[in-house]
PDB file of C-alpha atoms in Angstrom:
ATOM      1  CA  UNK A  22      -8.646  -4.109 -37.427  1.00 59.00           C
ATOM      2  CA  UNK A  23      -8.107  -3.601 -33.528  1.00 59.00           C
ATOM      3  CA  UNK A  24     -10.402  -3.036 -30.631  1.00 57.00           C
ATOM      4  CA  UNK A  25     -11.271   0.443 -31.472  1.00 59.00           C
ATOM      5  CA  UNK A  26     -11.841   0.332 -34.784  1.00 59.00           C
ATOM      6  CA  UNK A  27     -14.232  -2.293 -34.645  1.00 57.00           C
ATOM      7  CA  UNK A  28     -16.259  -0.173 -31.213  1.00 59.00           C
ATOM      8  CA  UNK A  29     -15.580   2.952 -33.546  1.00 54.00           C
ATOM      9  CA  UNK A  30     -17.790   0.543 -36.244  1.00 57.00           C
ATOM     10  CA  UNK A  31     -20.002  -1.430 -33.908  1.00 54.00           C
ATOM     11  CA  UNK A  32     -21.387   2.617 -31.667  1.00 56.00           C
ATOM     12  CA  UNK A  33     -21.420   4.669 -35.158  1.00 50.00           C
ATOM     13  CA  UNK A  34     -24.760   5.200 -36.347  1.00 49.00           C
ATOM     14  CA  UNK A  35     -26.382   3.985 -39.250  1.00 51.00           C
ATOM     15  CA  UNK A  36     -24.407   6.173 -42.699  1.00 50.00           C
ATOM     16  CA  UNK A  37     -27.862   6.247 -44.467  1.00 53.00           C
ATOM     17  CA  UNK A  38     -30.547   8.261 -42.781  1.00 51.00           C
ATOM     18  CA  UNK A  39     -34.398   7.471 -43.151  1.00 52.00           C
ATOM     19  CA  UNK A  40     -35.955  11.216 -44.659  1.00 54.00           C
ATOM     20  CA  UNK A  41     -39.290  11.595 -45.267  1.00 53.00           C
ATOM     21  CA  UNK A  42     -39.682  12.748 -49.734  1.00 55.00           C
ATOM     22  CA  UNK A  43     -42.536  13.957 -51.255  1.00 60.00           C
ATOM     23  CA  UNK A  44     -44.227  11.067 -54.359  1.00 78.00           C
ATOM     24  CA  UNK A  45     -42.028  12.369 -57.339  1.00 86.00           C
ATOM     25  CA  UNK A  46     -42.708  10.109 -60.813  1.00 90.00           C
ATOM     26  CA  UNK A  47     -41.002   7.920 -61.646  1.00 93.00           C
ATOM     27  CA  UNK A  48     -39.469   7.801 -65.196  1.00 95.00           C
ATOM     28  CA  UNK A  49     -40.842   4.829 -67.350  1.00 96.00           C
ATOM     29  CA  UNK A  50     -38.916   1.709 -68.826  1.00 96.00           C
ATOM     30  CA  UNK A  51     -38.476   3.657 -72.063  1.00 97.00           C
ATOM     31  CA  UNK A  52     -37.857   6.839 -70.302  1.00 96.00           C
ATOM     32  CA  UNK A  53     -34.882   5.341 -67.542  1.00 96.00           C
ATOM     33  CA  UNK A  54     -33.371   3.543 -71.051  1.00 96.00           C
ATOM     34  CA  UNK A  55     -32.727   6.063 -73.291  1.00 97.00           C
ATOM     35  CA  UNK A  56     -31.635   8.504 -70.384  1.00 97.00           C
ATOM     36  CA  UNK A  57     -28.651   5.482 -69.531  1.00 97.00           C
ATOM     37  CA  UNK A  58     -27.958   4.905 -73.518  1.00 97.00           C
ATOM     38  CA  UNK A  59     -25.460   7.552 -73.101  1.00 95.00           C
ATOM     39  CA  UNK A  60     -23.914   5.298 -69.935  1.00 96.00           C
ATOM     40  CA  UNK A  61     -25.058   2.078 -71.582  1.00 95.00           C
ATOM     41  CA  UNK A  62     -22.678   3.042 -74.947  1.00 94.00           C
ATOM     42  CA  UNK A  63     -19.367   3.583 -72.786  1.00 95.00           C
ATOM     43  CA  UNK A  64     -20.120  -0.058 -70.891  1.00 94.00           C
ATOM     44  CA  UNK A  65     -20.160  -0.956 -74.248  1.00 93.00           C
ATOM     45  CA  UNK A  66     -17.658   0.318 -76.693  1.00 93.00           C
ATOM     46  CA  UNK A  67     -14.685  -0.086 -74.215  1.00 94.00           C
ATOM     47  CA  UNK A  68     -12.011  -3.098 -75.042  1.00 94.00           C
ATOM     48  CA  UNK A  69      -9.260  -4.658 -73.733  1.00 94.00           C
ATOM     49  CA  UNK A  70      -6.475  -2.196 -76.230  1.00 94.00           C
ATOM     50  CA  UNK A  71      -2.906  -3.501 -76.534  1.00 94.00           C
ATOM     51  CA  UNK A  72      -1.481  -1.522 -78.988  1.00 94.00           C
ATOM     52  CA  UNK A  73      -1.024   1.633 -78.597  1.00 97.00           C
ATOM     53  CA  UNK A  74       0.170   4.940 -80.253  1.00 96.00           C
ATOM     54  CA  UNK A  75       3.206   6.892 -78.810  1.00 95.00           C
ATOM     55  CA  UNK A  76       1.527  10.366 -78.183  1.00 95.00           C
ATOM     56  CA  UNK A  77       1.533  11.191 -74.807  1.00 98.00           C
ATOM     57  CA  UNK A  78      -1.653  11.241 -73.311  1.00 98.00           C
ATOM     58  CA  UNK A  79      -2.286  14.560 -71.285  1.00 98.00           C
ATOM     59  CA  UNK A  80      -1.948  14.555 -67.120  1.00 98.00           C
ATOM     60  CA  UNK A  81      -5.363  16.149 -66.505  1.00 98.00           C
ATOM     61  CA  UNK A  82      -7.015  13.201 -69.087  1.00 98.00           C
ATOM     62  CA  UNK A  83      -5.556  10.455 -67.094  1.00 98.00           C
ATOM     63  CA  UNK A  84      -5.781  12.520 -63.063  1.00 98.00           C
ATOM     64  CA  UNK A  85      -9.749  12.409 -63.885  1.00 98.00           C
ATOM     65  CA  UNK A  86      -9.398   8.936 -64.819  1.00 98.00           C
ATOM     66  CA  UNK A  87      -7.759   7.657 -62.160  1.00 98.00           C
ATOM     67  CA  UNK A  88     -10.623  10.208 -59.678  1.00 98.00           C
ATOM     68  CA  UNK A  89     -13.149   8.282 -61.607  1.00 98.00           C
ATOM     69  CA  UNK A  90     -11.631   4.843 -59.546  1.00 98.00           C
ATOM     70  CA  UNK A  91     -12.061   6.113 -56.467  1.00 98.00           C
ATOM     71  CA  UNK A  92     -15.511   6.567 -57.135  1.00 98.00           C
ATOM     72  CA  UNK A  93     -16.182   2.372 -57.102  1.00 98.00           C
ATOM     73  CA  UNK A  94     -17.665   1.044 -53.754  1.00 96.00           C
ATOM     74  CA  UNK A  95     -15.098  -0.541 -50.715  1.00 95.00           C
ATOM     75  CA  UNK A  96     -16.240  -2.537 -47.804  1.00 87.00           C
ATOM     76  CA  UNK A  97     -17.067   0.278 -45.052  1.00 87.00           C
ATOM     77  CA  UNK A  98     -15.558   2.821 -46.975  1.00 93.00           C
ATOM     78  CA  UNK A  99     -12.091   1.612 -46.522  1.00 94.00           C
ATOM     79  CA  UNK A 100     -10.679   2.881 -50.156  1.00 97.00           C
ATOM     80  CA  UNK A 101      -8.378  -0.109 -50.138  1.00 97.00           C
ATOM     81  CA  UNK A 102      -6.484   1.094 -53.276  1.00 98.00           C
ATOM     82  CA  UNK A 103      -3.741   3.593 -54.429  1.00 98.00           C
ATOM     83  CA  UNK A 104      -2.188   3.893 -57.766  1.00 98.00           C
ATOM     84  CA  UNK A 105       1.477   4.357 -58.919  1.00 98.00           C
ATOM     85  CA  UNK A 106       1.672   6.305 -62.544  1.00 98.00           C
ATOM     86  CA  UNK A 107       5.042   5.956 -64.853  1.00 98.00           C
ATOM     87  CA  UNK A 108       5.728   8.011 -67.669  1.00 98.00           C
ATOM     88  CA  UNK A 109       9.851   6.990 -66.433  1.00 98.00           C
ATOM     89  CA  UNK A 110      10.519   5.464 -69.838  1.00 97.00           C
ATOM     90  CA  UNK A 111      13.577   4.262 -67.663  1.00 98.00           C
ATOM     91  CA  UNK A 112      11.663   2.784 -65.112  1.00 98.00           C
ATOM     92  CA  UNK A 113       9.390   1.224 -67.463  1.00 98.00           C
ATOM     93  CA  UNK A 114      11.887  -0.264 -70.355  1.00 97.00           C
ATOM     94  CA  UNK A 115      13.371  -1.795 -66.140  1.00 98.00           C
ATOM     95  CA  UNK A 116       9.555  -3.022 -64.927  1.00 98.00           C
ATOM     96  CA  UNK A 117       9.489  -4.656 -68.609  1.00 97.00           C
ATOM     97  CA  UNK A 118      13.381  -5.809 -67.627  1.00 97.00           C
ATOM     98  CA  UNK A 119      11.920  -7.472 -64.844  1.00 97.00           C
ATOM     99  CA  UNK A 120       9.183  -9.391 -65.537  1.00 96.00           C
ATOM    100  CA  UNK A 121      11.100 -10.952 -68.574  1.00 95.00           C
ATOM    101  CA  UNK A 122      13.712 -11.934 -66.125  1.00 95.00           C
ATOM    102  CA  UNK A 123      11.159 -13.103 -64.112  1.00 94.00           C
ATOM    103  CA  UNK A 124       8.890 -14.836 -67.000  1.00 91.00           C
ATOM    104  CA  UNK A 125      12.668 -16.192 -68.034  1.00 92.00           C
ATOM    105  CA  UNK A 126      13.029 -18.062 -65.245  1.00 91.00           C
ATOM    106  CA  UNK A 127      10.383 -19.634 -64.855  1.00 87.00           C
ATOM    107  CA  UNK A 128      10.303 -21.136 -68.058  1.00 87.00           C
ATOM    108  CA  UNK A 129      13.234 -22.630 -67.690  1.00 88.00           C
ATOM    109  CA  UNK A 130      12.352 -24.304 -64.869  1.00 87.00           C
ATOM    110  CA  UNK A 131       9.629 -25.576 -67.369  1.00 84.00           C
ATOM    111  CA  UNK A 132      11.677 -26.243 -69.698  1.00 84.00           C
ATOM    112  CA  UNK A 133      11.076 -29.415 -71.740  1.00 82.00           C
ATOM    113  CA  UNK A 134       7.092 -29.266 -70.992  1.00 81.00           C
ATOM    114  CA  UNK A 135       6.202 -29.583 -74.454  1.00 79.00           C
ATOM    115  CA  UNK A 136       2.596 -27.518 -73.518  1.00 82.00           C
ATOM    116  CA  UNK A 137       5.332 -24.119 -71.787  1.00 77.00           C
ATOM    117  CA  UNK A 138       7.880 -24.480 -75.365  1.00 77.00           C
ATOM    118  CA  UNK A 139       4.966 -23.381 -76.603  1.00 80.00           C
ATOM    119  CA  UNK A 140       3.576 -20.472 -75.428  1.00 82.00           C
ATOM    120  CA  UNK A 141       6.699 -18.889 -74.015  1.00 83.00           C
ATOM    121  CA  UNK A 142       7.137 -16.658 -77.065  1.00 84.00           C
ATOM    122  CA  UNK A 143       3.507 -15.654 -75.951  1.00 84.00           C
ATOM    123  CA  UNK A 144       4.124 -15.877 -72.728  1.00 86.00           C
ATOM    124  CA  UNK A 145       6.928 -13.485 -73.169  1.00 87.00           C
ATOM    125  CA  UNK A 146       5.130 -10.918 -75.376  1.00 89.00           C
ATOM    126  CA  UNK A 147       2.022 -10.693 -73.247  1.00 90.00           C
ATOM    127  CA  UNK A 148       2.928  -9.989 -69.682  1.00 94.00           C
ATOM    128  CA  UNK A 149       5.160  -6.967 -70.989  1.00 95.00           C
ATOM    129  CA  UNK A 150       2.790  -5.657 -72.810  1.00 95.00           C
ATOM    130  CA  UNK A 151       2.750  -2.215 -71.432  1.00 97.00           C
ATOM    131  CA  UNK A 152       5.668  -1.421 -73.073  1.00 96.00           C
ATOM    132  CA  UNK A 153       4.043  -0.289 -75.435  1.00 95.00           C
ATOM    133  CA  UNK A 154       1.935   2.414 -73.618  1.00 98.00           C
ATOM    134  CA  UNK A 155       2.896   6.463 -72.718  1.00 98.00           C
ATOM    135  CA  UNK A 156       1.820   5.804 -69.182  1.00 98.00           C
ATOM    136  CA  UNK A 157       1.599   2.768 -66.635  1.00 98.00           C
ATOM    137  CA  UNK A 158      -0.705   2.808 -63.914  1.00 98.00           C
ATOM    138  CA  UNK A 159       0.532   0.691 -61.307  1.00 98.00           C
ATOM    139  CA  UNK A 160      -2.976   0.026 -58.450  1.00 98.00           C
ATOM    140  CA  UNK A 161      -2.087  -1.578 -55.081  1.00 98.00           C
ATOM    141  CA  UNK A 162      -4.174  -2.929 -52.487  1.00 97.00           C
ATOM    142  CA  UNK A 163      -3.935  -3.264 -48.851  1.00 96.00           C
ATOM    143  CA  UNK A 164      -5.858  -6.059 -46.696  1.00 90.00           C
ATOM    144  CA  UNK A 165      -8.022  -5.674 -43.960  1.00 84.00           C
ATOM    145  CA  UNK A 166      -9.916  -6.925 -40.706  1.00 71.00           C
ATOM    146  CA  UNK A 167     -13.171  -8.250 -41.661  1.00 70.00           C
ATOM    147  CA  UNK A 168     -16.432  -7.221 -38.601  1.00 68.00           C
ATOM    148  CA  UNK A 169     -16.922 -11.241 -37.706  1.00 71.00           C
ATOM    149  CA  UNK A 170     -13.684 -12.286 -37.864  1.00 69.00           C
ATOM    150  CA  UNK A 171     -12.511 -10.050 -35.399  1.00 70.00           C
ATOM    151  CA  UNK A 172     -15.751 -10.277 -33.285  1.00 74.00           C
ATOM    152  CA  UNK A 173     -14.149 -14.387 -33.060  1.00 74.00           C
ATOM    153  CA  UNK A 174     -10.294 -13.267 -32.592  1.00 73.00           C
ATOM    154  CA  UNK A 175     -12.021 -10.269 -29.570  1.00 78.00           C
ATOM    155  CA  UNK A 176     -14.010 -13.741 -28.258  1.00 79.00           C
ATOM    156  CA  UNK A 177     -11.029 -15.725 -28.690  1.00 76.00           C
ATOM    157  CA  UNK A 178     -13.650 -18.130 -30.986  1.00 75.00           C
ATOM    158  CA  UNK A 179     -12.076 -20.515 -33.721  1.00 74.00           C
ATOM    159  CA  UNK A 180     -14.780 -20.894 -36.134  1.00 69.00           C
ATOM    160  CA  UNK A 181     -13.066 -22.340 -39.058  1.00 67.00           C
ATOM    161  CA  UNK A 182     -16.253 -22.225 -41.083  1.00 65.00           C
ATOM    162  CA  UNK A 183     -16.240 -18.296 -41.683  1.00 60.00           C
ATOM    163  CA  UNK A 184     -16.438 -17.628 -44.953  1.00 60.00           C
ATOM    164  CA  UNK A 185     -15.999 -14.428 -44.914  1.00 59.00           C
ATOM    165  CA  UNK A 186     -12.604 -13.700 -45.367  1.00 59.00           C
ATOM    166  CA  UNK A 187     -12.526 -15.611 -49.047  1.00 65.00           C
ATOM    167  CA  UNK A 188     -14.826 -13.192 -50.193  1.00 76.00           C
ATOM    168  CA  UNK A 189     -11.556 -10.288 -49.656  1.00 85.00           C
ATOM    169  CA  UNK A 190     -13.436  -7.682 -50.054  1.00 87.00           C
ATOM    170  CA  UNK A 191     -11.533  -6.271 -49.834  1.00 92.00           C
ATOM    171  CA  UNK A 192      -9.570  -7.159 -53.197  1.00 94.00           C
ATOM    172  CA  UNK A 193     -12.806  -6.992 -54.675  1.00 94.00           C
ATOM    173  CA  UNK A 194     -13.537  -3.212 -53.558  1.00 96.00           C
ATOM    174  CA  UNK A 195     -10.010  -2.540 -56.418  1.00 98.00           C
ATOM    175  CA  UNK A 196     -11.207  -4.599 -58.470  1.00 98.00           C
ATOM    176  CA  UNK A 197     -14.152  -1.983 -59.272  1.00 98.00           C
ATOM    177  CA  UNK A 198     -12.133   0.629 -58.811  1.00 98.00           C
ATOM    178  CA  UNK A 199     -10.291  -0.810 -61.484  1.00 98.00           C
ATOM    179  CA  UNK A 200     -12.631  -0.835 -63.730  1.00 98.00           C
ATOM    180  CA  UNK A 201     -13.816   2.615 -63.279  1.00 98.00           C
ATOM    181  CA  UNK A 202     -10.776   3.803 -64.348  1.00 98.00           C
ATOM    182  CA  UNK A 203     -11.102   1.745 -68.091  1.00 98.00           C
ATOM    183  CA  UNK A 204     -14.931   2.886 -68.383  1.00 98.00           C
ATOM    184  CA  UNK A 205     -13.721   6.712 -67.424  1.00 98.00           C
ATOM    185  CA  UNK A 206     -10.981   6.435 -69.654  1.00 98.00           C
ATOM    186  CA  UNK A 207     -12.323   5.125 -72.590  1.00 97.00           C
ATOM    187  CA  UNK A 208     -15.407   7.985 -71.628  1.00 97.00           C
ATOM    188  CA  UNK A 209     -11.978  10.429 -71.891  1.00 98.00           C
ATOM    189  CA  UNK A 210     -10.521   8.582 -75.556  1.00 96.00           C
ATOM    190  CA  UNK A 211      -7.876   6.556 -74.056  1.00 97.00           C
ATOM    191  CA  UNK A 212      -7.814   3.148 -74.166  1.00 97.00           C
ATOM    192  CA  UNK A 213      -6.281   0.498 -71.255  1.00 97.00           C
ATOM    193  CA  UNK A 214      -5.760  -3.580 -70.481  1.00 97.00           C
ATOM    194  CA  UNK A 215      -5.746  -4.745 -67.494  1.00 98.00           C
ATOM    195  CA  UNK A 216      -3.405  -7.271 -66.844  1.00 98.00           C
ATOM    196  CA  UNK A 217      -1.765  -9.633 -64.532  1.00 97.00           C
ATOM    197  CA  UNK A 218      -0.079 -11.338 -65.857  1.00 95.00           C
ATOM    198  CA  UNK A 219       3.023  -8.880 -64.942  1.00 96.00           C
ATOM    199  CA  UNK A 220       2.670  -9.646 -60.661  1.00 96.00           C
ATOM    200  CA  UNK A 221       4.983 -12.330 -61.973  1.00 91.00           C
ATOM    201  CA  UNK A 222       6.863 -10.194 -60.925  1.00 96.00           C
ATOM    202  CA  UNK A 223       6.066  -8.723 -57.715  1.00 97.00           C
ATOM    203  CA  UNK A 224       8.353  -8.889 -55.440  1.00 97.00           C
ATOM    204  CA  UNK A 225      10.604  -7.020 -57.747  1.00 97.00           C
ATOM    205  CA  UNK A 226       8.049  -4.559 -59.434  1.00 98.00           C
ATOM    206  CA  UNK A 227       7.704  -4.111 -56.013  1.00 98.00           C
ATOM    207  CA  UNK A 228      11.066  -3.141 -54.302  1.00 98.00           C
ATOM    208  CA  UNK A 229      11.369  -0.446 -58.706  1.00 98.00           C
ATOM    209  CA  UNK A 230       7.807   1.069 -57.530  1.00 98.00           C
ATOM    210  CA  UNK A 231       9.162   1.601 -53.987  1.00 98.00           C
ATOM    211  CA  UNK A 232       5.516  -0.115 -52.388  1.00 98.00           C
ATOM    212  CA  UNK A 233       5.679  -0.808 -48.400  1.00 97.00           C
ATOM    213  CA  UNK A 234       3.123  -3.269 -46.693  1.00 96.00           C
ATOM    214  CA  UNK A 235       0.661  -3.822 -45.876  1.00 96.00           C
ATOM    215  CA  UNK A 236       0.211  -2.636 -49.600  1.00 98.00           C
ATOM    216  CA  UNK A 237       0.678  -4.713 -52.410  1.00 98.00           C
ATOM    217  CA  UNK A 238       0.645  -4.672 -56.607  1.00 98.00           C
ATOM    218  CA  UNK A 239      -2.850  -6.104 -57.802  1.00 98.00           C
ATOM    219  CA  UNK A 240      -2.350  -5.236 -61.895  1.00 98.00           C
ATOM    220  CA  UNK A 241      -1.481  -2.610 -63.908  1.00 98.00           C
ATOM    221  CA  UNK A 242      -3.162  -0.873 -66.812  1.00 98.00           C
ATOM    222  CA  UNK A 243      -1.037   0.325 -69.983  1.00 98.00           C
ATOM    223  CA  UNK A 244      -2.926   3.180 -71.106  1.00 98.00           C
ATOM    224  CA  UNK A 245      -2.786   6.199 -74.042  1.00 98.00           C
ATOM    225  CA  UNK A 246      -4.365   6.296 -77.227  1.00 97.00           C
ATOM    226  CA  UNK A 247      -5.477   3.458 -78.885  1.00 96.00           C
ATOM    227  CA  UNK A 248      -3.366   2.720 -82.477  1.00 95.00           C
ATOM    228  CA  UNK A 249      -6.396   1.242 -83.875  1.00 89.00           C
ATOM    229  CA  UNK A 250      -8.833   2.858 -82.552  1.00 77.00           C
ATOM    230  CA  UNK A 251     -12.194   0.954 -84.706  1.00 75.00           C
ATOM    231  CA  UNK A 252     -12.189  -2.428 -82.572  1.00 75.00           C
ATOM    232  CA  UNK A 253     -14.239  -5.681 -82.351  1.00 81.00           C
ATOM    233  CA  UNK A 254     -16.872  -6.512 -79.995  1.00 82.00           C
ATOM    234  CA  UNK A 255     -15.422  -9.290 -78.581  1.00 84.00           C
ATOM    235  CA  UNK A 256     -18.112 -12.250 -78.034  1.00 88.00           C
ATOM    236  CA  UNK A 257     -19.930 -12.488 -75.237  1.00 88.00           C
ATOM    237  CA  UNK A 258     -22.073 -15.506 -73.629  1.00 92.00           C
ATOM    238  CA  UNK A 259     -25.861 -15.827 -74.110  1.00 91.00           C
ATOM    239  CA  UNK A 260     -27.847 -13.919 -71.233  1.00 88.00           C
ATOM    240  CA  UNK A 261     -29.731 -17.283 -70.513  1.00 90.00           C
ATOM    241  CA  UNK A 262     -26.527 -18.567 -70.228  1.00 93.00           C
ATOM    242  CA  UNK A 263     -25.749 -16.414 -67.482  1.00 93.00           C
ATOM    243  CA  UNK A 264     -28.865 -15.666 -65.801  1.00 94.00           C
ATOM    244  CA  UNK A 265     -30.936 -16.882 -63.756  1.00 92.00           C
ATOM    245  CA  UNK A 266     -34.348 -15.061 -61.786  1.00 92.00           C
ATOM    246  CA  UNK A 267     -35.876 -17.092 -59.094  1.00 95.00           C
ATOM    247  CA  UNK A 268     -39.420 -15.504 -58.819  1.00 94.00           C
TER     248      UNK A 268
END
């Protein structure tokens, strides 16, 4: 974040305008739950799919899912995401080849390690399962300067305890966009899988896909129609294990 950008941020008015509104009747709990049920059903019904039918989804559905991704919240509305859609079979095959080469290099370095030998076959398959989908969406993101860090830099103050950078809001923002993408795809009758294993070959994929700094690949999302539409729900942690209410 440069000085001009910071001045703009500090001098701008609050984006939320306070307006007087008439008292309106709030829905009851039952009404709210009933109204939200279709959306909650989409959340509960989404699955990570690794087997795809060969049918090519209509471009309109892919673009609609990507549009939904852009509705995600982002710090200071930076929208630090881009999407590269691959349907070309040769490009997809080259993506697979580059990931496979990188994995083989890593496994060669680990030769003789009992655990590496056992999981090698699994890793070769898992990291390239996007090859089975007719469409592959490569999700990019870029870092951006944080407000507190920029203020400290302008004042030439060293403050090692600043933890804002560690929060990585750019990464959090693009993660929200990827979830929106998956949920929208599911609502449109499509299947997806959020993959990071291909990032073993991140530099090689950057070269292939023409990704230039400051952008970098953060996830590969295969998308298409599920080969087996009915998938059982994965086990979820019990609610009491994940929620702590302080009151």
